[in-house]
mmCIF file of C-alpha atoms in Angstrom:
data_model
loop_
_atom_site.group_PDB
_atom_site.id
_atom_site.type_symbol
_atom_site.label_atom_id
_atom_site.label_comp_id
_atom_site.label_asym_id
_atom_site.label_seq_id
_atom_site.Cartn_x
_atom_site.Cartn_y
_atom_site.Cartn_z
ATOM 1 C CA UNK A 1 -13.720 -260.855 -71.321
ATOM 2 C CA UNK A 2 -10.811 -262.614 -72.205
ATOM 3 C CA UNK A 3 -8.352 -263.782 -68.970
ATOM 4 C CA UNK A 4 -5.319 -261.866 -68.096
ATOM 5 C CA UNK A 5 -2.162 -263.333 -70.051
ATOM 6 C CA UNK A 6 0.572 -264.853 -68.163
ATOM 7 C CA UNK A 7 3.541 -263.102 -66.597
ATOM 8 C CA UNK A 8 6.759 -264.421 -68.709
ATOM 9 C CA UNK A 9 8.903 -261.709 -66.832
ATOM 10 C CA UNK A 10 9.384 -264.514 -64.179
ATOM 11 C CA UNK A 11 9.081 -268.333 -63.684
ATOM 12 C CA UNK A 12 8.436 -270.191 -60.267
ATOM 13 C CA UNK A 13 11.307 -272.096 -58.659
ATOM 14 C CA UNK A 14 8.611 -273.392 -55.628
ATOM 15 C CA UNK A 15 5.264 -275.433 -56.343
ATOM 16 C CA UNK A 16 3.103 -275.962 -54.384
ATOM 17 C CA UNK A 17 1.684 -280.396 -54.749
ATOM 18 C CA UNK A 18 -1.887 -280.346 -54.190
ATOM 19 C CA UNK A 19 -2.670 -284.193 -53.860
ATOM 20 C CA UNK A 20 -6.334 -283.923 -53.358
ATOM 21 C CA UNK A 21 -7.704 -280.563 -53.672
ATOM 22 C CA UNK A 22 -11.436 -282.153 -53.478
ATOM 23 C CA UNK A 23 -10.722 -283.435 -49.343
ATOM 24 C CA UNK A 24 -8.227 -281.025 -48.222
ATOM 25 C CA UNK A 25 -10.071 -281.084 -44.983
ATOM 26 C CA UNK A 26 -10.189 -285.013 -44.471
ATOM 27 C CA UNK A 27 -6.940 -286.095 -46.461
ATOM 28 C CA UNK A 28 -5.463 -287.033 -43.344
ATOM 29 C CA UNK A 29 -7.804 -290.101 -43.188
ATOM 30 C CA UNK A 30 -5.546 -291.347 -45.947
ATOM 31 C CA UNK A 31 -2.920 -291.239 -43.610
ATOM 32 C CA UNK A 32 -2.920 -294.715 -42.055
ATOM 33 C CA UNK A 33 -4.212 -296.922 -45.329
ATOM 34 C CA UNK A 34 -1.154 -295.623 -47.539
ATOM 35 C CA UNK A 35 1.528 -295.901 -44.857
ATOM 36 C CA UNK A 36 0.252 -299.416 -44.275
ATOM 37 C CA UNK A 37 0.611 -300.286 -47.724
ATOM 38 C CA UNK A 38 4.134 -299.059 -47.862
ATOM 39 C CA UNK A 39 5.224 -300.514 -44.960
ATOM 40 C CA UNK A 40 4.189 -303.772 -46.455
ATOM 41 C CA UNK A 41 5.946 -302.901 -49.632
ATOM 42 C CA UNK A 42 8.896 -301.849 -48.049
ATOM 43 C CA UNK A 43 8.867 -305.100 -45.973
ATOM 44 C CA UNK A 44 8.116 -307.845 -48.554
ATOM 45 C CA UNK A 45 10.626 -306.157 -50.872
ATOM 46 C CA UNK A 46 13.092 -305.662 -48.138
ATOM 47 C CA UNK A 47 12.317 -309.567 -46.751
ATOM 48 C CA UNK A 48 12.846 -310.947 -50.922
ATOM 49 C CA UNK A 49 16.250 -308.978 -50.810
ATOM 50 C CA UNK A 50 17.481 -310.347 -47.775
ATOM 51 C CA UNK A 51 16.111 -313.802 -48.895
ATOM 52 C CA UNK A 52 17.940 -313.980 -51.969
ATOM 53 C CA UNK A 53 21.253 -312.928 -50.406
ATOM 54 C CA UNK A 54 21.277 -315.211 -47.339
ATOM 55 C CA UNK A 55 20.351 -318.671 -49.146
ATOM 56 C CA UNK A 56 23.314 -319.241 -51.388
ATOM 57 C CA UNK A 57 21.414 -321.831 -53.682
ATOM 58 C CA UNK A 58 19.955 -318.488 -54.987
ATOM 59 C CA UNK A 59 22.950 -317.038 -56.232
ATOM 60 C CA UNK A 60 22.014 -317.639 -59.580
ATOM 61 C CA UNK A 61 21.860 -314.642 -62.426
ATOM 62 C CA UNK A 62 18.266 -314.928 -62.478
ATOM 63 C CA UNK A 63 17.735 -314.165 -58.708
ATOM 64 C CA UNK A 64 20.134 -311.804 -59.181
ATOM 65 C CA UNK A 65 18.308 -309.583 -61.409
ATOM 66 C CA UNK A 66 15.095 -310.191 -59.140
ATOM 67 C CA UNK A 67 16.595 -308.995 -56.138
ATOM 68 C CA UNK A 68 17.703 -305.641 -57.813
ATOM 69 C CA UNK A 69 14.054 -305.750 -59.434
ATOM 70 C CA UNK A 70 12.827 -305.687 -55.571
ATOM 71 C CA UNK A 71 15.801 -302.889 -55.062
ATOM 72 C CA UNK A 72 14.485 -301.246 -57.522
ATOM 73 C CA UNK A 73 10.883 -301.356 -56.171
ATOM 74 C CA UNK A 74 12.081 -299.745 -53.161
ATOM 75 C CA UNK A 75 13.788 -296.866 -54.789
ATOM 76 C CA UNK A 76 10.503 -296.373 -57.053
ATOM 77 C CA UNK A 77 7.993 -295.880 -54.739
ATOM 78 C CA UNK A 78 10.583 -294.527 -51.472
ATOM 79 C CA UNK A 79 10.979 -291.461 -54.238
ATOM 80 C CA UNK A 80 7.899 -290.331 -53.473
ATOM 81 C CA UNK A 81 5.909 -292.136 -50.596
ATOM 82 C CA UNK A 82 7.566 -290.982 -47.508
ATOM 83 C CA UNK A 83 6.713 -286.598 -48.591
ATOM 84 C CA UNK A 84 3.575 -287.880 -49.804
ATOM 85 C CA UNK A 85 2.908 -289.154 -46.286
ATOM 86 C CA UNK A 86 4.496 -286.045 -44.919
ATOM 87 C CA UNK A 87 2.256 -283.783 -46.798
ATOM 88 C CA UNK A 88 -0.814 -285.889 -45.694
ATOM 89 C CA UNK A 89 0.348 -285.161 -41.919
ATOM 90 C CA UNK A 90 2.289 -282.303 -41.294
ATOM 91 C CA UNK A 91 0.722 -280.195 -44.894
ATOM 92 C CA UNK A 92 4.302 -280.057 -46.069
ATOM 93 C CA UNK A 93 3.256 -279.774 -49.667
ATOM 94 C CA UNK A 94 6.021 -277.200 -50.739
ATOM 95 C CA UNK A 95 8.617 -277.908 -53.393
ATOM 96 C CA UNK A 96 11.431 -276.198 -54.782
ATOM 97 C CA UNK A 97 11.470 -277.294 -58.865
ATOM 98 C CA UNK A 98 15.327 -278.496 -58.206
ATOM 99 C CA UNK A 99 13.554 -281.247 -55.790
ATOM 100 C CA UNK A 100 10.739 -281.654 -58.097
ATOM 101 C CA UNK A 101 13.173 -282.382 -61.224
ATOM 102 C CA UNK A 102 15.281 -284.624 -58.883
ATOM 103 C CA UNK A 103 11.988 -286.650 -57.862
ATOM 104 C CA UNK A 104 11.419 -286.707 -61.751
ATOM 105 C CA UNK A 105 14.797 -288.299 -62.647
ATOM 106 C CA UNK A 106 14.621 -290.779 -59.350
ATOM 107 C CA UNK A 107 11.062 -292.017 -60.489
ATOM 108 C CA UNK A 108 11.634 -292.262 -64.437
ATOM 109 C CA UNK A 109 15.426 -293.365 -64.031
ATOM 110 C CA UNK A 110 14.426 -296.378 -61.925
ATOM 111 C CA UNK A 111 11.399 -297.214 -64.290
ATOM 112 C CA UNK A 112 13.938 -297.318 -67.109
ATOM 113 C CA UNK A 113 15.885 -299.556 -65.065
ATOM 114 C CA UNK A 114 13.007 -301.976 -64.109
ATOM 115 C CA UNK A 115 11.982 -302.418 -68.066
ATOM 116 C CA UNK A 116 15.876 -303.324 -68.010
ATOM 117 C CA UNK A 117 16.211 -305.923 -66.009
ATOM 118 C CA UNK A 118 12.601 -307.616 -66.977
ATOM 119 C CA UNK A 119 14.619 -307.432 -70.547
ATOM 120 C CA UNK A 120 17.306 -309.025 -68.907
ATOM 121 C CA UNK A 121 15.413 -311.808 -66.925
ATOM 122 C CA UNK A 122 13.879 -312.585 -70.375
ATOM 123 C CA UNK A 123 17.292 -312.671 -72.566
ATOM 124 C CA UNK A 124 18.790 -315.087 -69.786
ATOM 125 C CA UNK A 125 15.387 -317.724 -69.491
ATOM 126 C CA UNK A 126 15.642 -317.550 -73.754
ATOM 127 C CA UNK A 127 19.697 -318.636 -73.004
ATOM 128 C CA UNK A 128 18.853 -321.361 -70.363
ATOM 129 C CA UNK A 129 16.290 -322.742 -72.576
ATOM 130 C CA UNK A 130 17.234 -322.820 -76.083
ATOM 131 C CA UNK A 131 20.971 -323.227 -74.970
ATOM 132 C CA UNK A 132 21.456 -324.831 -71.571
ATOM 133 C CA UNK A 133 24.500 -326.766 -72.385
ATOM 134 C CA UNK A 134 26.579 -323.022 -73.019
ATOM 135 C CA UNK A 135 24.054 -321.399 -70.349
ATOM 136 C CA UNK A 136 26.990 -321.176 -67.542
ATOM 137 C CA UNK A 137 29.933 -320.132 -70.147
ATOM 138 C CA UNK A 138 27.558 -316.903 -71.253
ATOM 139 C CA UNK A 139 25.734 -315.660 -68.591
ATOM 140 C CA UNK A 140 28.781 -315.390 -66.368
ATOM 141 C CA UNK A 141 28.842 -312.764 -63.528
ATOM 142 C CA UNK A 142 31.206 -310.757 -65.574
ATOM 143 C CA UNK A 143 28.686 -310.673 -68.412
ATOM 144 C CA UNK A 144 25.699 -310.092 -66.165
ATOM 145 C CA UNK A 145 27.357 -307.054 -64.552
ATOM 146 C CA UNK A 146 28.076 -305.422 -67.919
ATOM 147 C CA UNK A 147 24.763 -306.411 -68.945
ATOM 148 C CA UNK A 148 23.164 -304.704 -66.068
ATOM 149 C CA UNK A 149 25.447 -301.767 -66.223
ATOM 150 C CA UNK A 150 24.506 -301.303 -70.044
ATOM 151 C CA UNK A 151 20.819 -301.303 -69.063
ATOM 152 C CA UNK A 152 21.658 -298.543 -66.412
ATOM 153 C CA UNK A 153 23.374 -296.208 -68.687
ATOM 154 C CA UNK A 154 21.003 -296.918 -71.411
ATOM 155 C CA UNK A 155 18.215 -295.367 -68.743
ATOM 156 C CA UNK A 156 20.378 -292.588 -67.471
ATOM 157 C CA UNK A 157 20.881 -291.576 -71.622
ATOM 158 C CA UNK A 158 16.962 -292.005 -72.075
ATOM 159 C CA UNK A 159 15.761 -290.364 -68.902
ATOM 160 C CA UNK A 160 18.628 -287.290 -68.844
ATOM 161 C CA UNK A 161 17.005 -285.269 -71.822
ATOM 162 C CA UNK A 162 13.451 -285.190 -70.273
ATOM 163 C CA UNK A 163 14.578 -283.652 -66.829
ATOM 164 C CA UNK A 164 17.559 -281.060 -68.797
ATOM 165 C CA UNK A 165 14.677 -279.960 -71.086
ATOM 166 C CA UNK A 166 12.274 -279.616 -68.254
ATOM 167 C CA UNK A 167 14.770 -277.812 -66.167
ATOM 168 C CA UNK A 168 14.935 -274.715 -68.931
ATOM 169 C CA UNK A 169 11.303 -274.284 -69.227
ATOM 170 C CA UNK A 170 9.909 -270.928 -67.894
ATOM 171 C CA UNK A 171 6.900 -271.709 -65.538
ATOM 172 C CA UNK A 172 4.929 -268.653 -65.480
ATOM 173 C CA UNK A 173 1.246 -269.586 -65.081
ATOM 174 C CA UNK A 174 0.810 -271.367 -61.610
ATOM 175 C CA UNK A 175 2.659 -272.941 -58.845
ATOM 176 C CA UNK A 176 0.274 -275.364 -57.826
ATOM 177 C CA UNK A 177 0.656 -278.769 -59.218
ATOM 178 C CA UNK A 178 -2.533 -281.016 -58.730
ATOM 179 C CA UNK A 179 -0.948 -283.840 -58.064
ATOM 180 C CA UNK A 180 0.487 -285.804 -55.102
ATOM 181 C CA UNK A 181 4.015 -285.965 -56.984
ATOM 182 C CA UNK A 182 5.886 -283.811 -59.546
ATOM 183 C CA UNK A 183 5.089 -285.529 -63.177
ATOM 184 C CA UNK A 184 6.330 -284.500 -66.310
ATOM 185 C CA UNK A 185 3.013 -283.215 -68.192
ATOM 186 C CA UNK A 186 1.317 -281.568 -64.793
ATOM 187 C CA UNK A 187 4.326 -279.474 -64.394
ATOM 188 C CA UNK A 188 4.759 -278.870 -68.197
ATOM 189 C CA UNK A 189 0.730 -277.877 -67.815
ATOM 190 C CA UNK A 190 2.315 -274.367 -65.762
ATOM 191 C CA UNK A 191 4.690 -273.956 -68.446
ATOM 192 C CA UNK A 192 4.458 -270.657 -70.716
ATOM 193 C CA UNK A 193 3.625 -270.565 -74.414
ATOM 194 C CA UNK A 194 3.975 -273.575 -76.505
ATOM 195 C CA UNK A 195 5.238 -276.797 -74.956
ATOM 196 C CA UNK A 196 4.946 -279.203 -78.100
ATOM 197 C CA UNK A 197 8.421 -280.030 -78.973
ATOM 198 C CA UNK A 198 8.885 -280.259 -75.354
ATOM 199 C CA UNK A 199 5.918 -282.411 -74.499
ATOM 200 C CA UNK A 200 8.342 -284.388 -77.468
ATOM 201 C CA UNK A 201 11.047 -284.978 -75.680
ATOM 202 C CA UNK A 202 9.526 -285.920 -72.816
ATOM 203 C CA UNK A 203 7.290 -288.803 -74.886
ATOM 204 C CA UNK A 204 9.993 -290.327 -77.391
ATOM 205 C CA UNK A 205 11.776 -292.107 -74.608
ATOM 206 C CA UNK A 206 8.845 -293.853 -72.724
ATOM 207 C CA UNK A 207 7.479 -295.098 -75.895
ATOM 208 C CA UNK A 208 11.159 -296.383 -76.953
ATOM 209 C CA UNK A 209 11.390 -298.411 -73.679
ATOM 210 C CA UNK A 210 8.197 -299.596 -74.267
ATOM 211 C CA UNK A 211 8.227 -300.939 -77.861
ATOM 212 C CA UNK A 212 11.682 -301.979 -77.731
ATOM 213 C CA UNK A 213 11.538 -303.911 -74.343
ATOM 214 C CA UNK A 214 8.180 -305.058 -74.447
ATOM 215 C CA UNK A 215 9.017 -306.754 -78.012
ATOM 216 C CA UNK A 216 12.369 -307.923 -76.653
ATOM 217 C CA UNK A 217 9.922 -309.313 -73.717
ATOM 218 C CA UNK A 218 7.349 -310.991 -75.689
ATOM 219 C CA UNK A 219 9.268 -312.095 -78.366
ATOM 220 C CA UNK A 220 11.841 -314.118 -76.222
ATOM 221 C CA UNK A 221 9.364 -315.944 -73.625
ATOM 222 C CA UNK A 222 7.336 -316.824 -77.030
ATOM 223 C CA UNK A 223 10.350 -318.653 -77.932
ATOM 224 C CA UNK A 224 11.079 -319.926 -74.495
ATOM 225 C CA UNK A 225 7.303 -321.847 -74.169
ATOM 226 C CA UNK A 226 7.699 -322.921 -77.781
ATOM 227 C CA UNK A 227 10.821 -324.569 -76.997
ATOM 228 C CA UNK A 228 9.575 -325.870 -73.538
ATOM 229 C CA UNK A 229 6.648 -327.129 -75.363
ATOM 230 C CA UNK A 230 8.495 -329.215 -77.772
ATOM 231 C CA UNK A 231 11.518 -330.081 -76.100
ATOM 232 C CA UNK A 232 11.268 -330.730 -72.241
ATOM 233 C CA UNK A 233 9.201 -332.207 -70.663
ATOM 234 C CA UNK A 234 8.182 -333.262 -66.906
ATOM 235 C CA UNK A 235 9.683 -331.420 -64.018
ATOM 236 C CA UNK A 236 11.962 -329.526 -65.716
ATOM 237 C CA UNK A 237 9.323 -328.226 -68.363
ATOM 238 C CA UNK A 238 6.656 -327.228 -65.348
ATOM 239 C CA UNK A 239 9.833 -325.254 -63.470
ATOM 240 C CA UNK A 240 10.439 -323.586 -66.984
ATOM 241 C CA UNK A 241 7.013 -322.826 -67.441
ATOM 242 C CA UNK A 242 6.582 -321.549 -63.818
ATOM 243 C CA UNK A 243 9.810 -318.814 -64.010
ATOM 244 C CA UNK A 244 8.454 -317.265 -67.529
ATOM 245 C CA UNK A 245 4.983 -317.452 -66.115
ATOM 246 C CA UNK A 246 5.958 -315.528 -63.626
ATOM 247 C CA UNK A 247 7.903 -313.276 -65.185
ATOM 248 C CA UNK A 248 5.621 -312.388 -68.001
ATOM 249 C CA UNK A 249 2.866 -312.053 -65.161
ATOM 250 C CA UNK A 250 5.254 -309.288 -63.338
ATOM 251 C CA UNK A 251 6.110 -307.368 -66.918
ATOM 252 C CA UNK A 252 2.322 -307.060 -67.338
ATOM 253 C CA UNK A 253 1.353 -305.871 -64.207
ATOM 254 C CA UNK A 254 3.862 -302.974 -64.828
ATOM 255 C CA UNK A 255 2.477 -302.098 -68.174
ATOM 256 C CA UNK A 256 -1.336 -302.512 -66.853
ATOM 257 C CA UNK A 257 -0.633 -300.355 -64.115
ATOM 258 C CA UNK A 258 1.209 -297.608 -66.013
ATOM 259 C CA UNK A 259 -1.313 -297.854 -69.015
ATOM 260 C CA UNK A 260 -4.381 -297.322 -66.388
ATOM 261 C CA UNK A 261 -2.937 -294.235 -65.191
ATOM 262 C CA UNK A 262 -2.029 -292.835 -68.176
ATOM 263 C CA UNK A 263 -5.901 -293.538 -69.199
ATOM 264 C CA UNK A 264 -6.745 -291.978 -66.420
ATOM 265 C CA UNK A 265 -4.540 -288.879 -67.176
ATOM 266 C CA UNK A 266 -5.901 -288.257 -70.587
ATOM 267 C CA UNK A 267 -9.529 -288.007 -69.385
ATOM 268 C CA UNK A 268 -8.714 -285.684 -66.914
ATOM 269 C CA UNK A 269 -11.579 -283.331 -68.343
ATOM 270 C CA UNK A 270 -13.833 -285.979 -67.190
ATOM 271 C CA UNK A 271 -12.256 -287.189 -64.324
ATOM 272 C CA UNK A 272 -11.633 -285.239 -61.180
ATOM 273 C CA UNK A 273 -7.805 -284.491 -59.962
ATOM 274 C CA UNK A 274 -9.385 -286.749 -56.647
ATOM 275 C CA UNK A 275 -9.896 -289.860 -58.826
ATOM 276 C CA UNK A 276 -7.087 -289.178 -60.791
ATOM 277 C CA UNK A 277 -4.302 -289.138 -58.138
ATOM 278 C CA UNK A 278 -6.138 -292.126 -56.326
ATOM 279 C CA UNK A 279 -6.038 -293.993 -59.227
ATOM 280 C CA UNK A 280 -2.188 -293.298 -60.011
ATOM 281 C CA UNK A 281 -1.405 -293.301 -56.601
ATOM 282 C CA UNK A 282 -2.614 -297.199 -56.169
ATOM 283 C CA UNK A 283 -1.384 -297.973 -59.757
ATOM 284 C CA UNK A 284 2.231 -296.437 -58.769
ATOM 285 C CA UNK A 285 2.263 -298.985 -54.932
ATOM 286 C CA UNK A 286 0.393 -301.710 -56.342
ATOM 287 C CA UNK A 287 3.094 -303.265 -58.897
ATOM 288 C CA UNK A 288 5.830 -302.940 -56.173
ATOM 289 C CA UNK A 289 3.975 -304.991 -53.782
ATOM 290 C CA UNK A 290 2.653 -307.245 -55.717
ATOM 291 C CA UNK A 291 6.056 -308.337 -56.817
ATOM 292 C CA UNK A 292 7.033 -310.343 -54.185
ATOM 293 C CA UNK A 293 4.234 -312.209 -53.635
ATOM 294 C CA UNK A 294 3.767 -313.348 -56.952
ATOM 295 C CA UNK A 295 7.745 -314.240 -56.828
ATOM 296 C CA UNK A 296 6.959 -316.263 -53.475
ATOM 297 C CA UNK A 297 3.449 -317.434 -54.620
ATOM 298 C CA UNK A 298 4.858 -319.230 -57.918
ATOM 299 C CA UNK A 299 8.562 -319.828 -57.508
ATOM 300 C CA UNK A 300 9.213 -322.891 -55.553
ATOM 301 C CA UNK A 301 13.150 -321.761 -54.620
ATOM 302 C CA UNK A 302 11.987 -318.740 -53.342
ATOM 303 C CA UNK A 303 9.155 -320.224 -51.386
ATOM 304 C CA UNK A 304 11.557 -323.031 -50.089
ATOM 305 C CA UNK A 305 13.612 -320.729 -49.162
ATOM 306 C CA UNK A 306 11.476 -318.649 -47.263
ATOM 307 C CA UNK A 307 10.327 -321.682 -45.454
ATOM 308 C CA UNK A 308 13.908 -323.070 -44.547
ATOM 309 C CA UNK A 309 14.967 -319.409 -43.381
ATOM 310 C CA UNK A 310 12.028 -317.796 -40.953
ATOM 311 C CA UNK A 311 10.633 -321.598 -40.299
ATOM 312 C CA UNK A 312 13.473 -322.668 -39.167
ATOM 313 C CA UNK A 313 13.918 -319.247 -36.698
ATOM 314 C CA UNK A 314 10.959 -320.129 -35.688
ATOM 315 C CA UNK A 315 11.493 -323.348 -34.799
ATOM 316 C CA UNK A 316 14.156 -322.198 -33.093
ATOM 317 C CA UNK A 317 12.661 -319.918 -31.145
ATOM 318 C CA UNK A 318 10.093 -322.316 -29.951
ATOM 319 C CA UNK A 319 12.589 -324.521 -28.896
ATOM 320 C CA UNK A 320 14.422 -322.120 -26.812
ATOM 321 C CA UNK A 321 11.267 -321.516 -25.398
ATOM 322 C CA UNK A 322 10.351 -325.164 -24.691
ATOM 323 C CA UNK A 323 14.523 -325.411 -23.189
ATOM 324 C CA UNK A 324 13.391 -322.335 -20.854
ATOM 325 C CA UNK A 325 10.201 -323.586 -18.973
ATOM 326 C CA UNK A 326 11.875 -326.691 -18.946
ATOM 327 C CA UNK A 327 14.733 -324.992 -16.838
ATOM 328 C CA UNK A 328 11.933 -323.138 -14.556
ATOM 329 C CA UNK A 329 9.835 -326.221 -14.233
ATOM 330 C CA UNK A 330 12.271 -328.539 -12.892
ATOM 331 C CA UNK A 331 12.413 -328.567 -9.321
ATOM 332 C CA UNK A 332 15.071 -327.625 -6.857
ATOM 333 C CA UNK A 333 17.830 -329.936 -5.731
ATOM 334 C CA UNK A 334 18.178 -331.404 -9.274
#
């Protein structure tokens, strides 16, 4: 007996996000470990920001671009951590598809914009490197703000097509989307009849970001380390070596982690939705905290900085302390 067909006299405008279908009983449990992990991320990320624009000997294009990397962190995952935790508590899993379209374009307009400014970071080490003498007269602030700006608006022309197409597709199957977030092919899975071209759409872009940057990426710090290789040497070559390091260690974590869950995505037939949104649900908070410690971990300005801004609180805060029992100590009459 063959199933019933789908209804395309209608198409859903609610969905209904089911996360973890497998421990709907016990998902609560996963309460505590995931808000812990995005406090930290929104901490670290918030602490680098704050960092970068207190200590003015950061105020350099390159630290520039990292703190809106670490801005852009926070957008990334604060698109879809704080319902996620909601759902997990309260079992506030509805969602109307305007706010699933505008999760869509939040999530895959500031993943654009990430691959940007990694491109960025990588155009202005090739520039310090190969030409530090003109370094200061072409990446001026002016530049770097058009730069960025270009980046955005290449994003926003990359990302726009996926969510307009997705917003004229007629869901008629299902409303439930088994997934802890709205994503592009579980909601196109509800769609009616064929979704090919559309499926498209939604693919050309990603894989243009990806070539395009990644080979804009690799071929530029390839150049860098040649050039530190041969032509510094000492101090100045380990600092070189240390930024691109660093850098390159950052871009690959993002493509790892995106890579794993897509992976993960196309053996969802062996796979169950449990795994798979564990999986993409550590692969999606994992990159964005990990940023800043590998930033404070390797780069000595940053970790200087660190140390001459909260050590120095510290320090004096224990001293005020010190100042106080002093005062209460000393006897009376003096």
């Amino acid at each position: 007996m063959e199933p019933p067909a789908p209804n395309t006299s209608f198409s859903h405008t609610y969905f209904t996000l089911c996360g973890f279908p497998g421990i709907v009983q016990s998902r609560r449990a996963l309460f505590l470990p995931f808000f812990s992990m995005y406090m930290i991320l929104v901490i670290s990320n918030g602490v680098m920001i704050y960092t970068i624009w207190l200590e003015k000997t950061l105020h350099s294009p390159m630290y520039t671009l990292i703190a809106l990397l670490f801005a852009g962190n926070l957008s990334y995952t604060t698109a879809i951590m704080p319902r996620f935790l909601l759902e997990l508590t309260f079992d506030l899993n509805q969602i109307t598809l305007t706010g699933c379209l505008l999760q869509m374009f939040v999530v895959y307009l500031t993943g654009a914009c990430q691959s940007s400014l990694l491109v960025l970071m990588a155009l202005d080490r090739y520039v310090a490197v190969i030409m530090p003498l003109r370094y200061h007269r072409i990446v001026t602030k002016r530049a770097l703000v058009l730069l960025v700006l270009i980046g955005w608006t290449r994003s926003l022309l990359l990302i726009s097509p996926i969510i307009l197409v997705a917003s004229e597709v007629q869901f008629c199957r299902s409303n439930i989307i088994f997934s802890f977030a709205c994503e592009y092919m579980s909601l196109l899975n509800l769609a009616c009849g064929d979704t090919t071209k559309v499926q498209v759409v939604g693919l050309w872009p990603r894989v243009l970001i990806t070539v395009i940057d990644g080979t804009i990426i690799l071929v530029s710090y390839v150049k860098v380390l040649s050039a530190v290789r041969m032509v510094l040497d000492g101090r100045a070559s380990d600092k070189a070596w240390q930024t691109c390091s660093t850098q390159l260690l950052v871009g690959v974590l993002m493509t790892v982690s995106g890579m794993c869950t897509s992976i993960v995505y196309r053996l969802s037939s062996l796979v169950s939705y449990d795994v798979q949104n564990l999986v993409s649900l550590i692969n999606f908070v994992i990159p964005s905290s990990a940023d800043p410690i590998i930033y404070g971990l390797k780069m000595r300005e940053i970790r200087n900085s660190l140390k001459k801004i909260y050590g120095r609180r510290h320090c004096g805060a224990c001293a005020s302390n010190t100042q106080t029992e002093g005062v209460l100590r000393r006897p009376m009459g003096h």
